[in-house]
Short mmCIF file of C-alpha atoms in Angstrom, two decimals:
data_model
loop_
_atom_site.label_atom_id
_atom_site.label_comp_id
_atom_site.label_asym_id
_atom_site.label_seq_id
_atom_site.Cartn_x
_atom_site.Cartn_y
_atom_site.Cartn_z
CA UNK A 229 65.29 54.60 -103.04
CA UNK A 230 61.73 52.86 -102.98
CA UNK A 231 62.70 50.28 -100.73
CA UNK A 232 64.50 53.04 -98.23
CA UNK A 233 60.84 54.72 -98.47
CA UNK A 234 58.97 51.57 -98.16
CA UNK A 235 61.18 50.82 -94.69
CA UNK A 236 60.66 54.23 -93.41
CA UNK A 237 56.84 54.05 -93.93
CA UNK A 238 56.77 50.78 -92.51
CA UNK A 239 58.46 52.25 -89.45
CA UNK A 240 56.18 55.52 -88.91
CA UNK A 241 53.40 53.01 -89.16
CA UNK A 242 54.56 51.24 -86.63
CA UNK A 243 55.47 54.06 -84.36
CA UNK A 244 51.76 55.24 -84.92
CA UNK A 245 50.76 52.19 -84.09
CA UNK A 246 52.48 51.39 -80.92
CA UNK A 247 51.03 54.89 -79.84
CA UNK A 248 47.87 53.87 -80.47
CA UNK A 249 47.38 50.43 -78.84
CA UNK A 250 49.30 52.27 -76.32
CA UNK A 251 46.63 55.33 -75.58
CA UNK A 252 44.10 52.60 -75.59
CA UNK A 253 45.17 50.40 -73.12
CA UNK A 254 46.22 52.88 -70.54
CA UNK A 255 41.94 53.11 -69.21
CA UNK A 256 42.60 49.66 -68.12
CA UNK A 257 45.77 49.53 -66.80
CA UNK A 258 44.91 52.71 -64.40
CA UNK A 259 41.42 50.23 -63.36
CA UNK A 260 44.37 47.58 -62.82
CA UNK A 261 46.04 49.86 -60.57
CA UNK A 262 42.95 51.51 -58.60
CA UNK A 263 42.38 47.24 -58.14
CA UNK A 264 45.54 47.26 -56.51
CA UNK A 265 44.51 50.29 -54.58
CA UNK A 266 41.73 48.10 -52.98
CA UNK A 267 43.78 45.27 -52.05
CA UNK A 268 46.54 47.54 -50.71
CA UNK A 269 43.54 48.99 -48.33
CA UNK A 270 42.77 45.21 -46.93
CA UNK A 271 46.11 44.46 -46.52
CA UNK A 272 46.82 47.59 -44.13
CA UNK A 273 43.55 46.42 -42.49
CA UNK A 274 44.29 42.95 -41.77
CA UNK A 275 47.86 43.92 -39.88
CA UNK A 276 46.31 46.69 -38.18
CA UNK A 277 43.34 44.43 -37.10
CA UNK A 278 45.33 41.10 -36.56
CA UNK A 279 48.96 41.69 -35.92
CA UNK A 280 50.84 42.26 -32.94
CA UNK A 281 50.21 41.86 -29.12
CA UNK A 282 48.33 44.98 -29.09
CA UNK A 283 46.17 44.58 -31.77
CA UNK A 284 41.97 44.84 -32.18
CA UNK A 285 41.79 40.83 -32.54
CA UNK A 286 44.70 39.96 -29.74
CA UNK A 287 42.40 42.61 -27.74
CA UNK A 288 39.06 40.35 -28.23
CA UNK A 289 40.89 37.06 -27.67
CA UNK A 290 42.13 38.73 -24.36
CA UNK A 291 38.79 39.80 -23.45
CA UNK A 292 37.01 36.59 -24.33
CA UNK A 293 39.52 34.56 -21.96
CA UNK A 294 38.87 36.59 -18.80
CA UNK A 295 36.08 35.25 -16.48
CA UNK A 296 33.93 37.15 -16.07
CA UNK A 297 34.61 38.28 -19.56
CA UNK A 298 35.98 41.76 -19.92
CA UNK A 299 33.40 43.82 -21.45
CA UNK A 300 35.18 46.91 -21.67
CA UNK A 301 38.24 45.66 -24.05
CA UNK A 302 35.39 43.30 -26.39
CA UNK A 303 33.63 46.56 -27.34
CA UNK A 304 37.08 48.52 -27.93
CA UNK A 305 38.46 46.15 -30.22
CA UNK A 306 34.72 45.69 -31.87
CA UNK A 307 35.28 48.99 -34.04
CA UNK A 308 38.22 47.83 -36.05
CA UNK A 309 36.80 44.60 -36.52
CA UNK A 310 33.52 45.69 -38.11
CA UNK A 311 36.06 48.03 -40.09
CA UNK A 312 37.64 44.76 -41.04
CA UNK A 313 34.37 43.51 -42.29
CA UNK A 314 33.47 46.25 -44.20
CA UNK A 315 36.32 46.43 -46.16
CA UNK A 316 36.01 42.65 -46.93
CA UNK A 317 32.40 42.62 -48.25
CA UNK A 318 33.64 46.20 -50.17
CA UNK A 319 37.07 44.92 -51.69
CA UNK A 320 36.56 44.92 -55.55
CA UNK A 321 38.48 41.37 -55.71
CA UNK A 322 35.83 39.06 -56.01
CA UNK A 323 37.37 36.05 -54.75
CA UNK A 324 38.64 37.66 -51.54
CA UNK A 325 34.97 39.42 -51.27
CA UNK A 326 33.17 35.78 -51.66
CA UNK A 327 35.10 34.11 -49.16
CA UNK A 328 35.08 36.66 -46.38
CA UNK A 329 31.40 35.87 -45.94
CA UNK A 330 32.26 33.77 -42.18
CA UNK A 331 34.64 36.93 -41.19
CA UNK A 332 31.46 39.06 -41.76
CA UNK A 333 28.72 36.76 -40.20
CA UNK A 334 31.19 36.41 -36.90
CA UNK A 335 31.84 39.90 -36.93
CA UNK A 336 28.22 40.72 -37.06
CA UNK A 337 27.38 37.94 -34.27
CA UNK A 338 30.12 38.84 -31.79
CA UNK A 339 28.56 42.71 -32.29
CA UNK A 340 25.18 41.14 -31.73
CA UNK A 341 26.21 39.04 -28.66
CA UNK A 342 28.68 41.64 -26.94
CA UNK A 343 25.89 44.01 -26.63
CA UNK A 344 23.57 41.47 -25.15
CA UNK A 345 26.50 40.94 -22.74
CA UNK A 346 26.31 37.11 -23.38
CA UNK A 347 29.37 35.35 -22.64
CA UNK A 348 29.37 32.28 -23.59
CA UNK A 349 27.24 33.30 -27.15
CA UNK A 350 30.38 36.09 -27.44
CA UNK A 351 33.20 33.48 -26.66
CA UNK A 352 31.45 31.45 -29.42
CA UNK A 353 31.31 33.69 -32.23
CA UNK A 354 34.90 35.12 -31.72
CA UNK A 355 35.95 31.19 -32.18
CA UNK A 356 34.02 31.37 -35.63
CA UNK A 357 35.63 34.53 -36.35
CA UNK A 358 38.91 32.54 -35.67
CA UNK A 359 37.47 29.55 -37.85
CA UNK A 360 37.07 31.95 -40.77
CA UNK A 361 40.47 33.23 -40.60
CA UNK A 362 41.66 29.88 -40.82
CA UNK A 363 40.03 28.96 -43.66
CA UNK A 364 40.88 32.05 -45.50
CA UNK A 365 44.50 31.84 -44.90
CA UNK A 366 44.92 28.32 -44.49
CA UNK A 367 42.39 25.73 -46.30
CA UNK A 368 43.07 27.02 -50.11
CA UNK A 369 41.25 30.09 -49.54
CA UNK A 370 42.77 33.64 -51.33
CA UNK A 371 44.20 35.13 -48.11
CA UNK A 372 47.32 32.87 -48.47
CA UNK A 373 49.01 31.20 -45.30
CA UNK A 374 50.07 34.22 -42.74
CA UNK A 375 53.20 35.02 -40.75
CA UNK A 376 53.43 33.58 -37.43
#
């Protein structure tokens, strides 16, 4: 008879206690998933940005390799590439927030430079721009290796 009582207080103590550490970890798994949140919003950002033929980036490229350069589709796709930028330098994840720094610098130069109308200064900071995707996605950095 004790040792049936002994089990079944053992057991309610447990329940009690599963509850507990239970309740108390559930702050920081919802912070876990508002993380994930974050990254989800990058994600969409960087396909919308950088994917496809008729994409913000693809649009710049296109732009850049006209002569004369065509003004007109630079400062379209400009928009959604400061968006880009912004979301970078906002994105809780520190490591993907530290190494966007050369996505944000070329973003802000190619701004700079497209309303100056300067070609060849334009031409060269949308080649940085494409130097800091590469080493995001394909020298070690966080954004891992993309799709081609």
């Amino acid at each position: 008879m004790r040792r049936d009582r002994a089990y079944v207080l053992m057991l309610g103590l447990c329940v009690v206690g599963g509850a507990v550490v239970a309740f108390t970890m559930r702050p920081g798994m919802a912070w876990a998933e508002e993380d994930d949140d974050e990254d989800d919003v990058v994600h969409e950002l960087m396909e919308k940005t950088h994917e496809g033929k008729n994409s913000p980036w693809k649009k710049a490229e296109r732009a850049a390799s006209k002569d004369p350069l065509d003004w007109a589709a630079l400062n379209t796709a400009l928009p959604a590439l400061s968006a880009m930028s912004d979301a970078l330098a906002a994105t809780k994840n520190k490591e993907v927030r530290d190494s966007a720094d050369g996505y944000i610098d070329a973003v802000k130069e190619l701004a700079a430079q497209a309303k100056k109308q300067d070609a060849a200064a334009s031409r060269a900071a949308l080649k940085s721009l494409a130097n800091a995707c590469t080493d995001c996605h394909y020298k070690d950095g966080p954004g891992g290796e993309l799709d081609d």
